[in-house]
Amino acid sequence: MIITDWIRAAVAGTTADGREISEQALVEIAEGYSQDTYNARIWAEHIRSVAPDGMFKALGDVVQVKTERISGGALAGKLGFYVKLAPHQDLIDMVRNGQKVHLSVEIEPKFAATGKAYLVGVGATDSPASLGTGIMKFSTAERQTSLFSTPLQADIKEPANPTGGADYSLQFAQLQGQNTAIIQQFNALKGELTLLLTEIGKLQASLKETHTIVEEIGNTSQGRFKRYVPHSNTVTHSQSVDY
């Protein structure tokens, strides 16, 4: 398993829209994070796929976290938040190809009723912000209060003996073709379902009409067809049996 060096994934301070990533939250995460408690995974653009082989499947895991004061540069004195990742091959391939090379952390402010902040995920993104300011967004998916921190540049270690280069443009074209085929199949199934629902509607209307006719016949004929069973074995002129 490949483990990265420490990567700075967030910096405490004011965000681009005026909110704050507090030092306390980053410290709480550093003190409390454990894969055994809750394993934070890596997701492309924070999107979680429900399919294990989908386009937005997990790209790896967060192995360790820590905080450390930045000693130099424009961010000197600020508290940095660092992670070690265990990237899957898909993420390694993307980074080699110059895609999704920045990180953005997902912070749950009050995790599992503990009242403390926790790292619940890391996004791999191509929308980085300035290192001096962060972008914090509320998740529009499952966790409405989860925070997305500043995406910052990340360097991922490659394997010691990487295999030969692949034709990524061809792979991407194949993925696009597969996606197009899936969409076409879905549209075809949607059309068939629409036709089926139309036929079911016609059948329901026909059954309702038939039921109405049967009721009308029953109401019209009521009392006309009666069966009289004599009390004796003898049928007289005054007794009749309707069949």
Short mmCIF file of C-alpha atoms in Angstrom, two decimals:
data_model
loop_
_atom_site.label_atom_id
_atom_site.label_comp_id
_atom_site.label_asym_id
_atom_site.label_seq_id
_atom_site.Cartn_x
_atom_site.Cartn_y
_atom_site.Cartn_z
CA MET A 1 0.00 0.00 0.00
CA ILE A 2 1.30 3.45 -0.94
CA ILE A 3 1.32 6.11 1.80
CA THR A 4 1.97 9.75 0.93
CA ASP A 5 4.17 12.18 2.81
CA TRP A 6 2.43 14.84 4.89
CA ILE A 7 0.23 17.00 2.66
CA ARG A 8 -1.14 20.34 3.82
CA ALA A 9 -4.87 20.15 3.25
CA ALA A 10 -6.17 23.21 5.13
CA VAL A 11 -5.09 26.36 6.94
CA ALA A 12 -6.92 27.92 9.88
CA GLY A 13 -8.27 31.40 9.32
CA THR A 14 -10.76 33.49 7.43
CA THR A 15 -12.23 31.97 4.29
CA ALA A 16 -12.94 33.67 0.98
CA ASP A 17 -16.56 34.31 1.91
CA GLY A 18 -15.79 35.69 5.37
CA ARG A 19 -16.33 32.60 7.51
CA GLU A 20 -13.72 30.89 9.65
CA ILE A 21 -11.92 27.58 9.84
CA SER A 22 -11.08 27.65 13.52
CA GLU A 23 -7.83 26.43 15.02
CA GLN A 24 -9.88 24.62 17.64
CA ALA A 25 -11.65 22.54 14.99
CA LEU A 26 -8.37 21.51 13.38
CA VAL A 27 -6.84 20.65 16.77
CA GLU A 28 -9.89 18.56 17.71
CA ILE A 29 -9.62 16.65 14.45
CA ALA A 30 -5.90 16.04 14.95
CA GLU A 31 -6.50 14.77 18.48
CA GLY A 32 -9.53 12.61 17.70
CA TYR A 33 -9.08 11.23 14.20
CA SER A 34 -8.81 7.47 13.91
CA GLN A 35 -9.61 5.13 11.04
CA ASP A 36 -11.09 2.75 13.61
CA THR A 37 -13.54 5.43 14.75
CA TYR A 38 -14.53 6.71 11.31
CA ASN A 39 -12.44 6.30 8.19
CA ALA A 40 -12.36 9.45 6.06
CA ARG A 41 -12.22 8.55 2.37
CA ILE A 42 -11.05 10.49 -0.69
CA TRP A 43 -13.71 11.52 -3.22
CA ALA A 44 -13.46 13.27 -6.57
CA GLU A 45 -15.02 16.73 -6.08
CA HIS A 46 -16.67 15.46 -2.85
CA ILE A 47 -19.13 13.37 -4.91
CA ARG A 48 -19.96 9.94 -3.50
CA SER A 49 -21.07 7.23 -5.92
CA VAL A 50 -23.55 4.58 -4.79
CA ALA A 51 -21.96 2.09 -7.19
CA PRO A 52 -18.59 0.52 -6.26
CA ASP A 53 -17.46 0.71 -9.89
CA GLY A 54 -19.02 4.10 -10.66
CA MET A 55 -17.29 7.19 -12.02
CA PHE A 56 -17.19 8.76 -8.54
CA LYS A 57 -16.05 5.81 -6.45
CA ALA A 58 -13.70 6.27 -3.49
CA LEU A 59 -10.12 7.15 -4.43
CA GLY A 60 -8.37 6.23 -1.19
CA ASP A 61 -8.28 6.84 2.56
CA VAL A 62 -6.92 9.29 5.12
CA VAL A 63 -4.38 7.40 7.24
CA GLN A 64 -3.09 10.09 9.61
CA VAL A 65 -3.67 13.76 10.41
CA LYS A 66 -1.78 16.42 12.35
CA THR A 67 -1.59 20.18 12.90
CA GLU A 68 1.56 22.27 12.70
CA ARG A 69 2.43 25.97 12.70
CA ILE A 70 3.59 27.24 9.34
CA SER A 71 7.06 28.67 9.82
CA GLY A 72 7.65 30.67 6.67
CA GLY A 73 6.11 32.44 3.72
CA ALA A 74 2.88 34.40 3.49
CA LEU A 75 1.12 31.94 5.81
CA ALA A 76 3.77 32.06 8.56
CA GLY A 77 2.27 31.71 12.02
CA LYS A 78 -1.00 30.18 10.84
CA LEU A 79 -2.01 26.69 11.90
CA GLY A 80 -1.75 24.21 9.06
CA PHE A 81 -3.67 20.94 8.87
CA TYR A 82 -1.82 18.02 7.30
CA VAL A 83 -2.85 14.55 6.16
CA LYS A 84 -1.22 11.32 5.06
CA LEU A 85 -3.18 9.51 2.38
CA ALA A 86 -3.38 5.95 1.09
CA PRO A 87 -4.36 6.69 -2.53
CA HIS A 88 -5.87 4.11 -4.84
CA GLN A 89 -4.38 3.59 -8.28
CA ASP A 90 -7.15 5.66 -9.88
CA LEU A 91 -6.04 8.74 -7.91
CA ILE A 92 -2.37 8.12 -8.66
CA ASP A 93 -3.18 7.89 -12.36
CA MET A 94 -5.21 11.11 -12.27
CA VAL A 95 -2.42 13.01 -10.50
CA ARG A 96 0.15 11.71 -12.98
CA ASN A 97 -2.10 13.03 -15.73
CA GLY A 98 -2.38 16.44 -14.06
CA GLN A 99 -5.96 15.99 -12.83
CA LYS A 100 -7.43 16.41 -9.31
CA VAL A 101 -4.11 17.49 -7.79
CA HIS A 102 -5.57 19.65 -5.00
CA LEU A 103 -7.18 18.70 -1.71
CA SER A 104 -10.23 20.00 0.13
CA VAL A 105 -11.16 18.60 3.54
CA GLU A 106 -14.68 17.88 4.77
CA ILE A 107 -15.18 18.85 8.41
CA GLU A 108 -18.15 17.74 10.51
CA PRO A 109 -18.35 20.47 13.24
CA LYS A 110 -20.11 18.26 15.81
CA PHE A 111 -19.36 14.66 15.00
CA ALA A 112 -21.49 11.82 16.40
CA ALA A 113 -22.91 13.93 19.26
CA THR A 114 -19.40 14.45 20.68
CA GLY A 115 -19.57 18.20 20.23
CA LYS A 116 -16.14 18.08 18.61
CA ALA A 117 -15.02 18.52 15.01
CA TYR A 118 -14.00 15.50 12.94
CA LEU A 119 -12.65 14.81 9.46
CA VAL A 120 -15.28 12.88 7.48
CA GLY A 121 -13.76 13.04 4.01
CA VAL A 122 -11.25 14.61 1.64
CA GLY A 123 -12.03 15.86 -1.85
CA ALA A 124 -9.67 15.67 -4.81
CA THR A 125 -10.41 18.74 -6.92
CA ASP A 126 -9.28 20.88 -9.83
CA SER A 127 -10.73 24.08 -8.32
CA PRO A 128 -8.00 25.34 -5.98
CA ALA A 129 -8.18 28.59 -4.04
CA SER A 130 -5.41 30.96 -3.01
CA LEU A 131 -3.17 29.56 -0.30
CA GLY A 132 -3.84 32.65 1.78
CA THR A 133 -7.59 32.19 1.96
CA GLY A 134 -9.87 29.18 2.09
CA ILE A 135 -13.17 28.29 0.47
CA MET A 136 -15.60 26.76 2.90
CA LYS A 137 -18.87 25.40 1.51
CA PHE A 138 -21.76 23.57 3.02
CA SER A 139 -22.34 20.15 1.55
CA THR A 140 -25.49 19.96 -0.58
CA ALA A 141 -25.53 16.19 -0.41
CA GLU A 142 -25.92 14.07 2.71
CA ARG A 143 -24.30 16.32 5.36
CA GLN A 144 -25.80 19.78 5.21
CA THR A 145 -23.43 21.06 7.92
CA SER A 146 -20.20 19.54 6.62
CA LEU A 147 -17.58 22.10 5.68
CA PHE A 148 -15.35 22.03 2.63
CA SER A 149 -12.03 23.66 3.38
CA THR A 150 -9.57 25.41 1.14
CA PRO A 151 -8.37 23.20 -1.69
CA LEU A 152 -4.57 23.28 -1.55
CA GLN A 153 -1.90 21.78 -3.80
CA ALA A 154 -0.96 18.20 -2.86
CA ASP A 155 1.94 16.05 -4.00
CA ILE A 156 1.27 12.32 -4.02
CA LYS A 157 4.17 9.88 -3.99
CA GLU A 158 4.29 7.50 -6.91
CA PRO A 159 5.24 3.81 -6.58
CA ALA A 160 8.97 3.07 -6.43
CA ASN A 161 8.78 1.11 -9.67
CA PRO A 162 5.86 2.54 -11.67
CA THR A 163 4.65 0.57 -14.65
CA GLY A 164 4.80 1.85 -18.20
CA GLY A 165 2.70 4.85 -19.17
CA ALA A 166 -0.84 4.29 -20.35
CA ASP A 167 -2.80 6.04 -23.06
CA TYR A 168 -5.00 8.14 -20.77
CA SER A 169 -6.65 10.02 -23.62
CA LEU A 170 -7.83 6.67 -24.99
CA GLN A 171 -9.05 5.57 -21.56
CA PHE A 172 -10.97 8.82 -21.14
CA ALA A 173 -12.51 8.42 -24.59
CA GLN A 174 -13.55 4.89 -23.68
CA LEU A 175 -15.15 6.15 -20.46
CA GLN A 176 -17.02 8.82 -22.40
CA GLY A 177 -18.22 6.18 -24.85
CA GLN A 178 -19.39 3.92 -22.03
CA ASN A 179 -21.19 6.81 -20.37
CA THR A 180 -22.92 7.71 -23.65
CA ALA A 181 -24.00 4.10 -24.12
CA ILE A 182 -25.43 3.97 -20.59
CA ILE A 183 -27.39 7.18 -21.17
CA GLN A 184 -28.77 5.81 -24.45
CA GLN A 185 -29.81 2.57 -22.75
CA PHE A 186 -31.47 4.53 -19.95
CA ASN A 187 -33.39 6.70 -22.42
CA ALA A 188 -34.52 3.58 -24.31
CA LEU A 189 -35.75 1.95 -21.10
CA LYS A 190 -37.47 5.19 -20.12
CA GLY A 191 -39.32 5.22 -23.46
CA GLU A 192 -40.38 1.59 -23.05
CA LEU A 193 -41.59 2.29 -19.52
CA THR A 194 -43.64 5.25 -20.76
CA LEU A 195 -45.32 3.05 -23.39
CA LEU A 196 -45.99 0.36 -20.80
CA LEU A 197 -47.58 2.85 -18.41
CA THR A 198 -49.75 4.15 -21.27
CA GLU A 199 -50.97 0.62 -22.08
CA ILE A 200 -51.67 -0.04 -18.40
CA GLY A 201 -53.73 3.15 -18.26
CA LYS A 202 -55.76 2.04 -21.29
CA LEU A 203 -56.32 -1.40 -19.73
CA GLN A 204 -57.49 0.16 -16.46
CA ALA A 205 -59.95 2.37 -18.34
CA SER A 206 -61.27 -0.64 -20.29
CA LEU A 207 -61.72 -2.69 -17.12
CA LYS A 208 -63.56 0.18 -15.47
CA GLU A 209 -65.90 0.47 -18.47
CA THR A 210 -66.55 -3.29 -18.43
CA HIS A 211 -67.30 -3.19 -14.72
CA THR A 212 -69.81 -0.37 -15.28
CA ILE A 213 -71.60 -2.34 -18.02
CA VAL A 214 -71.83 -5.43 -15.82
CA GLU A 215 -73.33 -3.36 -13.01
CA GLU A 216 -75.89 -1.84 -15.39
CA ILE A 217 -76.90 -5.29 -16.65
CA GLY A 218 -77.25 -6.52 -13.08
CA ASN A 219 -79.42 -3.57 -12.09
CA THR A 220 -81.64 -3.96 -15.18
CA SER A 221 -82.17 -7.70 -14.80
CA GLN A 222 -82.65 -7.72 -11.05
CA GLY A 223 -85.89 -9.52 -10.16
CA ARG A 224 -86.44 -10.99 -13.62
CA PHE A 225 -84.57 -14.22 -13.07
CA LYS A 226 -85.83 -15.98 -9.96
CA ARG A 227 -85.71 -19.55 -8.93
CA TYR A 228 -88.65 -20.97 -7.00
CA VAL A 229 -88.19 -24.30 -5.27
CA PRO A 230 -91.50 -25.97 -4.39
CA HIS A 231 -92.02 -27.27 -0.90
CA SER A 232 -93.31 -30.59 -2.16
CA ASN A 233 -92.34 -32.99 -4.89
CA THR A 234 -95.52 -32.17 -6.79
CA VAL A 235 -95.77 -29.24 -9.16
CA THR A 236 -99.26 -27.81 -9.52
CA HIS A 237 -100.64 -25.34 -12.02
CA SER A 238 -100.21 -22.57 -9.46
CA GLN A 239 -96.55 -23.32 -8.88
CA SER A 240 -93.72 -22.58 -11.26
CA VAL A 241 -89.98 -23.00 -11.41
CA ASP A 242 -87.83 -20.56 -13.28
CA TYR A 243 -84.59 -21.86 -14.65
#
